[in-house]
Amino acid sequence: MASIFSKIVAGEIPCYKVAETDDCLAFLDINPVVKGHVLCIPKKEVDYIFDLDDELFIKLHLFSRQVARGLKKVCPCIKVATAVVGIDVPHTHIHLMPLNKPSDLNFTHHVEVTPEEQKALAAQIAAAIEL
Ligand code: 5GP
C-alpha cells in the first residue's frame, strides 16, 4: 500500500507545498512541533533514509538545505534543526524545524495552527526558497 506521503506526491491527499523538484517535495507538517515545521521527502517511496541510493540521498540533502535557507528567512530562528525519525510514516522524510531554544525540539509538543495560517506560511516560505 502506498504511504501517505506517496499519496501526497500523487496529489491524492492535499498538502501545503513549499518546494518541489523532479525528485523531491517539501511541505508543511500537518501537526507542527514549531511554526514552520517542514518535511522534505524523496518522491520515490523508500522507508529508511539510509537505504536511499547515493544519488537520491545527496539530492534530498541538497534540496533540504535550500528549503532550510528559505525557511530561515521567513521563520526567525537561531538555526533550522534537522531530524530524521520515521517511526510514524514509512517514507523517508527530513524534518526541518526553526529553533530558538533546545526545548523547541520536542516531538511531544505541538503548536496550534489554522489552515489559513498554514496556507499563508507555506506561500511565504515557498517564495523565499531558491532551488
Ligand atoms: P515520523 O515518521 O518522523 O515519526 O513522523 C511523521 C511526521 O509526519 C509527523 O510529524 C506527522 O505530523 C507528519 N504527518 C503525518 N501524516 C501527515 C500528512 O498526511 N500530511 C502532513 N503534511 N504531515 C503528516
mmCIF file of N, CA and C and ligand atoms in Angstrom:
data_model
loop_
_atom_site.group_PDB
_atom_site.id
_atom_site.type_symbol
_atom_site.label_atom_id
_atom_site.label_comp_id
_atom_site.label_asym_id
_atom_site.label_seq_id
_atom_site.Cartn_x
_atom_site.Cartn_y
_atom_site.Cartn_z
ATOM 1 N N MET A 1 0.838 -1.200 0.000
ATOM 2 C CA MET A 1 0.000 0.000 0.000
ATOM 3 C C MET A 1 0.883 1.265 0.000
ATOM 4 N N ALA A 2 0.460 2.231 -0.783
ATOM 5 C CA ALA A 2 1.254 3.463 -0.877
ATOM 6 C C ALA A 2 1.260 4.193 0.463
ATOM 7 N N SER A 3 2.394 4.796 0.782
ATOM 8 C CA SER A 3 2.482 5.582 2.026
ATOM 9 C C SER A 3 1.640 6.848 1.882
ATOM 10 N N ILE A 4 1.325 7.444 3.019
ATOM 11 C CA ILE A 4 0.563 8.698 2.993
ATOM 12 C C ILE A 4 1.330 9.769 2.207
ATOM 13 N N PHE A 5 2.655 9.705 2.269
ATOM 14 C CA PHE A 5 3.439 10.708 1.539
ATOM 15 C C PHE A 5 3.427 10.425 0.037
ATOM 16 N N SER A 6 3.358 9.152 -0.357
ATOM 17 C CA SER A 6 3.221 8.851 -1.795
ATOM 18 C C SER A 6 1.878 9.369 -2.290
ATOM 19 N N LYS A 7 0.870 9.312 -1.430
ATOM 20 C CA LYS A 7 -0.444 9.845 -1.823
ATOM 21 C C LYS A 7 -0.379 11.367 -1.971
ATOM 22 N N ILE A 8 0.428 12.004 -1.133
ATOM 23 C CA ILE A 8 0.625 13.458 -1.288
ATOM 24 C C ILE A 8 1.348 13.730 -2.602
ATOM 25 N N VAL A 9 2.404 12.947 -2.886
ATOM 26 C CA VAL A 9 3.148 13.127 -4.145
ATOM 27 C C VAL A 9 2.205 12.965 -5.333
ATOM 28 N N ALA A 10 1.309 11.996 -5.251
ATOM 29 C CA ALA A 10 0.375 11.713 -6.356
ATOM 30 C C ALA A 10 -0.759 12.727 -6.436
ATOM 31 N N GLY A 11 -0.860 13.603 -5.431
ATOM 32 C CA GLY A 11 -1.934 14.601 -5.426
ATOM 33 C C GLY A 11 -3.260 14.044 -4.933
ATOM 34 N N GLU A 12 -3.204 12.848 -4.336
ATOM 35 C CA GLU A 12 -4.453 12.240 -3.836
ATOM 36 C C GLU A 12 -4.829 12.812 -2.466
ATOM 37 N N ILE A 13 -3.818 13.339 -1.760
ATOM 38 C CA ILE A 13 -4.029 13.968 -0.453
ATOM 39 C C ILE A 13 -3.410 15.366 -0.549
ATOM 40 N N PRO A 14 -4.104 16.391 -0.056
ATOM 41 C CA PRO A 14 -3.532 17.739 -0.176
ATOM 42 C C PRO A 14 -2.391 17.988 0.811
ATOM 43 N N CYS A 15 -1.589 18.973 0.498
ATOM 44 C CA CYS A 15 -0.555 19.410 1.441
ATOM 45 C C CYS A 15 -0.311 20.879 1.198
ATOM 46 N N TYR A 16 0.363 21.501 2.151
ATOM 47 C CA TYR A 16 0.799 22.885 1.963
ATOM 48 C C TYR A 16 2.234 22.820 1.449
ATOM 49 N N LYS A 17 2.358 22.794 0.133
ATOM 50 C CA LYS A 17 3.658 22.611 -0.521
ATOM 51 C C LYS A 17 4.517 23.866 -0.398
ATOM 52 N N VAL A 18 5.805 23.669 -0.149
ATOM 53 C CA VAL A 18 6.714 24.820 -0.129
ATOM 54 C C VAL A 18 7.775 24.736 -1.219
ATOM 55 N N ALA A 19 8.081 23.539 -1.714
ATOM 56 C CA ALA A 19 9.076 23.417 -2.786
ATOM 57 C C ALA A 19 8.959 22.042 -3.433
ATOM 58 N N GLU A 20 9.394 22.001 -4.696
ATOM 59 C CA GLU A 20 9.321 20.730 -5.419
ATOM 60 C C GLU A 20 10.384 20.704 -6.508
ATOM 61 N N THR A 21 11.011 19.539 -6.669
ATOM 62 C CA THR A 21 11.875 19.283 -7.824
ATOM 63 C C THR A 21 11.369 18.000 -8.474
ATOM 64 N N ASP A 22 12.084 17.533 -9.491
ATOM 65 C CA ASP A 22 11.675 16.265 -10.121
ATOM 66 C C ASP A 22 11.712 15.118 -9.128
ATOM 67 N N ASP A 23 12.627 15.206 -8.155
ATOM 68 C CA ASP A 23 12.857 14.066 -7.258
ATOM 69 C C ASP A 23 12.379 14.271 -5.826
ATOM 70 N N CYS A 24 12.143 15.504 -5.439
ATOM 71 C CA CYS A 24 11.860 15.782 -4.023
ATOM 72 C C CYS A 24 10.686 16.736 -3.865
ATOM 73 N N LEU A 25 10.092 16.680 -2.678
ATOM 74 C CA LEU A 25 8.955 17.546 -2.364
ATOM 75 C C LEU A 25 9.102 18.012 -0.916
ATOM 76 N N ALA A 26 8.723 19.255 -0.654
ATOM 77 C CA ALA A 26 8.727 19.781 0.718
ATOM 78 C C ALA A 26 7.373 20.399 1.010
ATOM 79 N N PHE A 27 6.850 20.116 2.192
ATOM 80 C CA PHE A 27 5.526 20.619 2.576
ATOM 81 C C PHE A 27 5.480 20.780 4.089
ATOM 82 N N LEU A 28 4.517 21.568 4.542
ATOM 83 C CA LEU A 28 4.384 21.780 5.990
ATOM 84 C C LEU A 28 3.888 20.524 6.671
ATOM 85 N N ASP A 29 4.445 20.259 7.849
ATOM 86 C CA ASP A 29 3.958 19.148 8.661
ATOM 87 C C ASP A 29 2.528 19.451 9.124
ATOM 88 N N ILE A 30 1.689 18.439 9.103
ATOM 89 C CA ILE A 30 0.279 18.612 9.457
ATOM 90 C C ILE A 30 0.089 18.893 10.954
ATOM 91 N N ASN A 31 1.063 18.503 11.750
ATOM 92 C CA ASN A 31 0.972 18.645 13.206
ATOM 93 C C ASN A 31 2.297 19.217 13.719
ATOM 94 N N PRO A 32 2.515 20.514 13.441
ATOM 95 C CA PRO A 32 3.865 21.074 13.646
ATOM 96 C C PRO A 32 4.324 21.141 15.101
ATOM 97 N N VAL A 33 5.581 20.830 15.262
ATOM 98 C CA VAL A 33 6.241 20.920 16.578
ATOM 99 C C VAL A 33 6.591 22.383 16.869
ATOM 100 N N VAL A 34 6.940 23.106 15.826
ATOM 101 C CA VAL A 34 7.155 24.555 15.901
ATOM 102 C C VAL A 34 6.553 25.165 14.643
ATOM 103 N N LYS A 35 6.349 26.471 14.684
ATOM 104 C CA LYS A 35 5.852 27.155 13.495
ATOM 105 C C LYS A 35 6.898 27.023 12.376
ATOM 106 N N GLY A 36 6.453 26.622 11.211
ATOM 107 C CA GLY A 36 7.380 26.451 10.092
ATOM 108 C C GLY A 36 7.998 25.072 10.011
ATOM 109 N N HIS A 37 7.400 24.112 10.679
ATOM 110 C CA HIS A 37 7.878 22.716 10.639
ATOM 111 C C HIS A 37 7.604 22.153 9.237
ATOM 112 N N VAL A 38 8.685 21.826 8.546
ATOM 113 C CA VAL A 38 8.598 21.363 7.143
ATOM 114 C C VAL A 38 9.134 19.941 7.050
ATOM 115 N N LEU A 39 8.556 19.179 6.154
ATOM 116 C CA LEU A 39 9.061 17.838 5.839
ATOM 117 C C LEU A 39 9.584 17.835 4.409
ATOM 118 N N CYS A 40 10.787 17.305 4.220
ATOM 119 C CA CYS A 40 11.366 17.152 2.885
ATOM 120 C C CYS A 40 11.443 15.670 2.574
ATOM 121 N N ILE A 41 10.878 15.295 1.452
ATOM 122 C CA ILE A 41 10.812 13.855 1.126
ATOM 123 C C ILE A 41 11.335 13.599 -0.292
ATOM 124 N N PRO A 42 11.860 12.394 -0.525
ATOM 125 C CA PRO A 42 12.073 11.991 -1.918
ATOM 126 C C PRO A 42 10.718 11.541 -2.453
ATOM 127 N N LYS A 43 10.448 11.817 -3.718
ATOM 128 C CA LYS A 43 9.155 11.365 -4.260
ATOM 129 C C LYS A 43 9.094 9.839 -4.326
ATOM 130 N N LYS A 44 10.248 9.237 -4.548
ATOM 131 C CA LYS A 44 10.291 7.776 -4.560
ATOM 132 C C LYS A 44 10.085 7.256 -3.138
ATOM 133 N N GLU A 45 9.212 6.281 -2.996
ATOM 134 C CA GLU A 45 8.909 5.765 -1.654
ATOM 135 C C GLU A 45 9.974 4.770 -1.200
ATOM 136 N N VAL A 46 10.774 5.229 -0.255
ATOM 137 C CA VAL A 46 11.782 4.375 0.389
ATOM 138 C C VAL A 46 11.620 4.629 1.885
ATOM 139 N N ASP A 47 11.426 3.594 2.648
ATOM 140 C CA ASP A 47 11.131 3.754 4.077
ATOM 141 C C ASP A 47 12.295 4.392 4.834
ATOM 142 N N TYR A 48 13.473 3.777 4.727
ATOM 143 C CA TYR A 48 14.592 4.124 5.613
ATOM 144 C C TYR A 48 15.622 4.977 4.867
ATOM 145 N N ILE A 49 15.925 6.138 5.425
ATOM 146 C CA ILE A 49 16.787 7.092 4.721
ATOM 147 C C ILE A 49 18.119 6.483 4.294
ATOM 148 N N PHE A 50 18.643 5.595 5.104
ATOM 149 C CA PHE A 50 19.961 5.043 4.774
ATOM 150 C C PHE A 50 19.879 3.910 3.757
ATOM 151 N N ASP A 51 18.666 3.644 3.252
ATOM 152 C CA ASP A 51 18.503 2.733 2.107
ATOM 153 C C ASP A 51 18.404 3.489 0.784
ATOM 154 N N LEU A 52 18.391 4.828 0.828
ATOM 155 C CA LEU A 52 18.363 5.589 -0.423
ATOM 156 C C LEU A 52 19.661 5.342 -1.196
ATOM 157 N N ASP A 53 19.558 5.332 -2.520
ATOM 158 C CA ASP A 53 20.816 5.229 -3.283
ATOM 159 C C ASP A 53 21.580 6.554 -3.138
ATOM 160 N N ASP A 54 22.852 6.507 -3.470
ATOM 161 C CA ASP A 54 23.715 7.673 -3.234
ATOM 162 C C ASP A 54 23.149 8.937 -3.873
ATOM 163 N N GLU A 55 22.718 8.805 -5.108
ATOM 164 C CA GLU A 55 22.268 9.979 -5.848
ATOM 165 C C GLU A 55 21.055 10.629 -5.180
ATOM 166 N N LEU A 56 20.098 9.820 -4.810
ATOM 167 C CA LEU A 56 18.883 10.385 -4.209
ATOM 168 C C LEU A 56 19.159 10.891 -2.787
ATOM 169 N N PHE A 57 20.038 10.204 -2.073
ATOM 170 C CA PHE A 57 20.426 10.648 -0.724
ATOM 171 C C PHE A 57 21.030 12.057 -0.799
ATOM 172 N N ILE A 58 21.912 12.250 -1.767
ATOM 173 C CA ILE A 58 22.556 13.557 -1.915
ATOM 174 C C ILE A 58 21.548 14.604 -2.383
ATOM 175 N N LYS A 59 20.728 14.230 -3.354
ATOM 176 C CA LYS A 59 19.722 15.178 -3.857
ATOM 177 C C LYS A 59 18.789 15.638 -2.744
ATOM 178 N N LEU A 60 18.354 14.700 -1.906
ATOM 179 C CA LEU A 60 17.436 15.047 -0.816
ATOM 180 C C LEU A 60 18.100 16.028 0.153
ATOM 181 N N HIS A 61 19.371 15.804 0.444
ATOM 182 C CA HIS A 61 20.056 16.695 1.385
ATOM 183 C C HIS A 61 20.314 18.080 0.780
ATOM 184 N N LEU A 62 20.668 18.118 -0.498
ATOM 185 C CA LEU A 62 20.878 19.422 -1.139
ATOM 186 C C LEU A 62 19.553 20.181 -1.240
ATOM 187 N N PHE A 63 18.493 19.463 -1.534
ATOM 188 C CA PHE A 63 17.151 20.058 -1.584
ATOM 189 C C PHE A 63 16.768 20.591 -0.202
ATOM 190 N N SER A 64 16.985 19.799 0.820
ATOM 191 C CA SER A 64 16.630 20.201 2.190
ATOM 192 C C SER A 64 17.406 21.449 2.612
ATOM 193 N N ARG A 65 18.646 21.548 2.176
ATOM 194 C CA ARG A 65 19.446 22.728 2.522
ATOM 195 C C ARG A 65 18.833 23.987 1.921
ATOM 196 N N GLN A 66 18.414 23.905 0.676
ATOM 197 C CA GLN A 66 17.795 25.072 0.045
ATOM 198 C C GLN A 66 16.473 25.431 0.725
ATOM 199 N N VAL A 67 15.715 24.411 1.075
ATOM 200 C CA VAL A 67 14.447 24.661 1.770
ATOM 201 C C VAL A 67 14.734 25.314 3.124
ATOM 202 N N ALA A 68 15.722 24.809 3.841
ATOM 203 C CA ALA A 68 16.060 25.355 5.164
ATOM 204 C C ALA A 68 16.504 26.811 5.060
ATOM 205 N N ARG A 69 17.243 27.128 4.012
ATOM 206 C CA ARG A 69 17.696 28.519 3.838
ATOM 207 C C ARG A 69 16.508 29.456 3.646
ATOM 208 N N GLY A 70 15.555 29.026 2.844
ATOM 209 C CA GLY A 70 14.355 29.839 2.646
ATOM 210 C C GLY A 70 13.528 29.927 3.912
ATOM 211 N N LEU A 71 13.402 28.808 4.581
ATOM 212 C CA LEU A 71 12.621 28.734 5.818
ATOM 213 C C LEU A 71 13.165 29.709 6.868
ATOM 214 N N LYS A 72 14.498 29.784 6.950
ATOM 215 C CA LYS A 72 15.123 30.647 7.963
ATOM 216 C C LYS A 72 14.834 32.131 7.705
ATOM 217 N N LYS A 73 14.636 32.479 6.442
ATOM 218 C CA LYS A 73 14.316 33.876 6.127
ATOM 219 C C LYS A 73 12.910 34.243 6.601
ATOM 220 N N VAL A 74 12.030 33.261 6.643
ATOM 221 C CA VAL A 74 10.626 33.530 6.964
ATOM 222 C C VAL A 74 10.327 33.307 8.449
ATOM 223 N N CYS A 75 10.933 32.314 9.029
ATOM 224 C CA CYS A 75 10.701 31.990 10.447
ATOM 225 C C CYS A 75 11.976 32.308 11.213
ATOM 226 N N PRO A 76 12.045 33.492 11.830
ATOM 227 C CA PRO A 76 13.270 33.877 12.531
ATOM 228 C C PRO A 76 13.651 32.835 13.582
ATOM 229 N N CYS A 77 14.898 32.425 13.550
ATOM 230 C CA CYS A 77 15.333 31.367 14.469
ATOM 231 C C CYS A 77 16.842 31.406 14.575
ATOM 232 N N ILE A 78 17.346 30.753 15.596
ATOM 233 C CA ILE A 78 18.806 30.676 15.722
ATOM 234 C C ILE A 78 19.332 29.744 14.632
ATOM 235 N N LYS A 79 18.711 28.587 14.529
ATOM 236 C CA LYS A 79 19.081 27.643 13.479
ATOM 237 C C LYS A 79 17.854 26.824 13.080
ATOM 238 N N VAL A 80 17.896 26.338 11.849
ATOM 239 C CA VAL A 80 16.889 25.350 11.444
ATOM 240 C C VAL A 80 17.475 23.980 11.771
ATOM 241 N N ALA A 81 16.801 23.279 12.655
ATOM 242 C CA ALA A 81 17.262 21.947 13.043
ATOM 243 C C ALA A 81 16.737 20.912 12.066
ATOM 244 N N THR A 82 17.487 19.839 11.924
ATOM 245 C CA THR A 82 17.001 18.721 11.119
ATOM 246 C C THR A 82 16.873 17.498 12.009
ATOM 247 N N ALA A 83 15.923 16.675 11.660
ATOM 248 C CA ALA A 83 15.769 15.396 12.367
ATOM 249 C C ALA A 83 15.209 14.383 11.390
ATOM 250 N N VAL A 84 15.648 13.174 11.548
ATOM 251 C CA VAL A 84 15.065 12.065 10.784
ATOM 252 C C VAL A 84 14.562 11.065 11.807
ATOM 253 N N VAL A 85 13.263 10.807 11.779
ATOM 254 C CA VAL A 85 12.678 9.890 12.753
ATOM 255 C C VAL A 85 12.082 8.698 11.981
ATOM 256 N N GLY A 86 10.948 8.922 11.360
ATOM 257 C CA GLY A 86 10.398 7.879 10.502
ATOM 258 C C GLY A 86 9.696 6.752 11.237
ATOM 259 N N ILE A 87 9.281 7.026 12.464
ATOM 260 C CA ILE A 87 8.574 5.996 13.237
ATOM 261 C C ILE A 87 7.120 5.908 12.798
ATOM 262 N N ASP A 88 6.529 7.042 12.462
ATOM 263 C CA ASP A 88 5.105 7.045 12.116
ATOM 264 C C ASP A 88 4.852 6.793 10.634
ATOM 265 N N VAL A 89 5.651 7.405 9.790
ATOM 266 C CA VAL A 89 5.403 7.307 8.342
ATOM 267 C C VAL A 89 6.598 6.610 7.682
ATOM 268 N N PRO A 90 6.360 5.442 7.082
ATOM 269 C CA PRO A 90 7.464 4.667 6.495
ATOM 270 C C PRO A 90 7.827 5.148 5.093
ATOM 271 N N HIS A 91 8.136 6.413 5.003
ATOM 272 C CA HIS A 91 8.558 7.030 3.737
ATOM 273 C C HIS A 91 9.554 8.099 4.147
ATOM 274 N N THR A 92 10.788 7.944 3.728
ATOM 275 C CA THR A 92 11.865 8.854 4.163
ATOM 276 C C THR A 92 11.435 10.313 4.190
ATOM 277 N N HIS A 93 11.719 10.978 5.300
ATOM 278 C CA HIS A 93 11.457 12.415 5.383
ATOM 279 C C HIS A 93 12.437 13.046 6.353
ATOM 280 N N ILE A 94 12.882 14.238 5.981
ATOM 281 C CA ILE A 94 13.741 15.037 6.858
ATOM 282 C C ILE A 94 12.873 16.136 7.449
ATOM 283 N N HIS A 95 12.795 16.162 8.774
ATOM 284 C CA HIS A 95 12.084 17.245 9.458
ATOM 285 C C HIS A 95 12.988 18.476 9.467
ATOM 286 N N LEU A 96 12.445 19.624 9.116
ATOM 287 C CA LEU A 96 13.156 20.904 9.281
ATOM 288 C C LEU A 96 12.350 21.731 10.268
ATOM 289 N N MET A 97 13.026 22.160 11.341
ATOM 290 C CA MET A 97 12.304 22.872 12.400
ATOM 291 C C MET A 97 13.080 24.105 12.854
ATOM 292 N N PRO A 98 12.501 25.302 12.648
ATOM 293 C CA PRO A 98 13.165 26.521 13.118
ATOM 294 C C PRO A 98 13.214 26.531 14.655
ATOM 295 N N LEU A 99 14.424 26.602 15.208
ATOM 296 C CA LEU A 99 14.571 26.516 16.667
ATOM 297 C C LEU A 99 15.153 27.791 17.256
ATOM 298 N N ASN A 100 14.636 28.168 18.417
ATOM 299 C CA ASN A 100 15.195 29.288 19.171
ATOM 300 C C ASN A 100 15.714 28.871 20.530
ATOM 301 N N LYS A 101 15.367 27.670 20.935
ATOM 302 C CA LYS A 101 15.903 27.123 22.190
ATOM 303 C C LYS A 101 15.828 25.599 22.094
ATOM 304 N N PRO A 102 16.673 24.911 22.827
ATOM 305 C CA PRO A 102 16.717 23.452 22.702
ATOM 306 C C PRO A 102 15.357 22.791 22.946
ATOM 307 N N SER A 103 14.581 23.358 23.873
ATOM 308 C CA SER A 103 13.300 22.716 24.199
ATOM 309 C C SER A 103 12.279 22.834 23.070
ATOM 310 N N ASP A 104 12.564 23.671 22.050
ATOM 311 C CA ASP A 104 11.662 23.720 20.888
ATOM 312 C C ASP A 104 11.642 22.376 20.162
ATOM 313 N N LEU A 105 12.727 21.643 20.304
ATOM 314 C CA LEU A 105 12.820 20.351 19.617
ATOM 315 C C LEU A 105 12.205 19.267 20.502
ATOM 316 N N ASN A 106 10.881 19.224 20.465
ATOM 317 C CA ASN A 106 10.155 18.312 21.358
ATOM 318 C C ASN A 106 8.980 17.727 20.581
ATOM 319 N N PHE A 107 9.144 16.492 20.159
ATOM 320 C CA PHE A 107 8.128 15.880 19.302
ATOM 321 C C PHE A 107 6.849 15.525 20.060
ATOM 322 N N THR A 108 6.845 15.747 21.373
ATOM 323 C CA THR A 108 5.603 15.502 22.118
ATOM 324 C C THR A 108 4.817 16.800 22.307
ATOM 325 N N HIS A 109 5.383 17.905 21.818
ATOM 326 C CA HIS A 109 4.705 19.205 21.934
ATOM 327 C C HIS A 109 4.337 19.694 20.535
ATOM 328 N N HIS A 110 3.157 20.281 20.403
ATOM 329 C CA HIS A 110 2.732 20.760 19.085
ATOM 330 C C HIS A 110 2.147 22.155 19.211
ATOM 331 N N VAL A 111 2.281 22.945 18.137
ATOM 332 C CA VAL A 111 1.700 24.286 18.141
ATOM 333 C C VAL A 111 0.385 24.261 17.372
ATOM 334 N N GLU A 112 -0.501 25.121 17.800
ATOM 335 C CA GLU A 112 -1.811 25.235 17.145
ATOM 336 C C GLU A 112 -1.669 26.106 15.904
ATOM 337 N N VAL A 113 -2.150 25.623 14.797
ATOM 338 C CA VAL A 113 -2.147 26.433 13.571
ATOM 339 C C VAL A 113 -3.458 26.212 12.831
ATOM 340 N N THR A 114 -3.959 27.274 12.263
ATOM 341 C CA THR A 114 -5.191 27.152 11.485
ATOM 342 C C THR A 114 -4.811 26.859 10.025
ATOM 343 N N PRO A 115 -5.729 26.307 9.260
ATOM 344 C CA PRO A 115 -5.454 26.092 7.836
ATOM 345 C C PRO A 115 -5.070 27.388 7.132
ATOM 346 N N GLU A 116 -5.701 28.487 7.529
ATOM 347 C CA GLU A 116 -5.381 29.779 6.895
ATOM 348 C C GLU A 116 -3.928 30.170 7.188
ATOM 349 N N GLU A 117 -3.506 29.944 8.450
ATOM 350 C CA GLU A 117 -2.123 30.269 8.813
ATOM 351 C C GLU A 117 -1.138 29.383 8.044
ATOM 352 N N GLN A 118 -1.459 28.107 7.941
ATOM 353 C CA GLN A 118 -0.581 27.178 7.223
ATOM 354 C C GLN A 118 -0.477 27.571 5.747
ATOM 355 N N LYS A 119 -1.605 27.934 5.182
ATOM 356 C CA LYS A 119 -1.615 28.315 3.758
ATOM 357 C C LYS A 119 -0.748 29.547 3.521
ATOM 358 N N ALA A 120 -0.925 30.549 4.380
ATOM 359 C CA ALA A 120 -0.163 31.789 4.229
ATOM 360 C C ALA A 120 1.325 31.546 4.471
ATOM 361 N N LEU A 121 1.629 30.744 5.484
ATOM 362 C CA LEU A 121 3.028 30.448 5.806
ATOM 363 C C LEU A 121 3.694 29.681 4.660
ATOM 364 N N ALA A 122 2.998 28.710 4.119
ATOM 365 C CA ALA A 122 3.557 27.917 3.011
ATOM 366 C C ALA A 122 3.874 28.827 1.820
ATOM 367 N N ALA A 123 2.999 29.760 1.546
ATOM 368 C CA ALA A 123 3.229 30.670 0.411
ATOM 369 C C ALA A 123 4.462 31.540 0.666
ATOM 370 N N GLN A 124 4.599 32.014 1.905
ATOM 371 C CA GLN A 124 5.761 32.851 2.249
ATOM 372 C C GLN A 124 7.059 32.051 2.125
ATOM 373 N N ILE A 125 7.042 30.844 2.665
ATOM 374 C CA ILE A 125 8.256 30.003 2.617
ATOM 375 C C ILE A 125 8.582 29.662 1.167
ATOM 376 N N ALA A 126 7.557 29.298 0.413
ATOM 377 C CA ALA A 126 7.780 28.938 -0.998
ATOM 378 C C ALA A 126 8.449 30.086 -1.741
ATOM 379 N N ALA A 127 8.001 31.301 -1.453
ATOM 380 C CA ALA A 127 8.542 32.462 -2.155
ATOM 381 C C ALA A 127 9.999 32.744 -1.762
ATOM 382 N N ALA A 128 10.397 32.266 -0.587
ATOM 383 C CA ALA A 128 11.756 32.547 -0.082
ATOM 384 C C ALA A 128 12.773 31.479 -0.482
ATOM 385 N N ILE A 129 12.302 30.384 -1.053
ATOM 386 C CA ILE A 129 13.199 29.270 -1.394
ATOM 387 C C ILE A 129 13.751 29.443 -2.807
ATOM 388 N N GLU A 130 15.080 29.327 -2.891
ATOM 389 C CA GLU A 130 15.737 29.346 -4.212
ATOM 390 C C GLU A 130 16.276 27.960 -4.497
ATOM 391 N N LEU A 131 15.710 27.301 -5.472
ATOM 392 C CA LEU A 131 16.181 25.934 -5.792
ATOM 393 C C LEU A 131 17.256 25.972 -6.878
HETATM 394 P P1 5GP B 1 7.845 10.404 11.946
HETATM 395 O O1 5GP B 1 7.500 9.310 10.935
HETATM 396 O O2 5GP B 1 9.114 11.125 11.560
HETATM 397 O O3 5GP B 1 7.858 9.878 13.333
HETATM 398 O O4 5GP B 1 6.676 11.481 11.896
HETATM 399 C C1 5GP B 1 5.879 11.683 10.759
HETATM 400 C C2 5GP B 1 5.519 13.160 10.627
HETATM 401 O O5 5GP B 1 4.652 13.289 9.516
HETATM 402 C C3 5GP B 1 4.802 13.740 11.839
HETATM 403 O O6 5GP B 1 5.453 14.955 12.224
HETATM 404 C C4 5GP B 1 3.375 13.995 11.335
HETATM 405 O O7 5GP B 1 2.755 15.121 11.910
HETATM 406 C C5 5GP B 1 3.579 14.144 9.840
HETATM 407 N N1 5GP B 1 2.440 13.713 9.056
HETATM 408 C C6 5GP B 1 1.768 12.538 9.178
HETATM 409 N N2 5GP B 1 0.774 12.455 8.276
HETATM 410 C C7 5GP B 1 0.819 13.612 7.556
HETATM 411 C C8 5GP B 1 0.033 14.123 6.472
HETATM 412 O O8 5GP B 1 -0.901 13.496 5.974
HETATM 413 N N3 5GP B 1 0.373 15.350 5.994
HETATM 414 C C9 5GP B 1 1.413 16.075 6.506
HETATM 415 N N4 5GP B 1 1.653 17.261 5.970
HETATM 416 N N5 5GP B 1 2.173 15.627 7.521
HETATM 417 C C10 5GP B 1 1.876 14.406 8.046
#
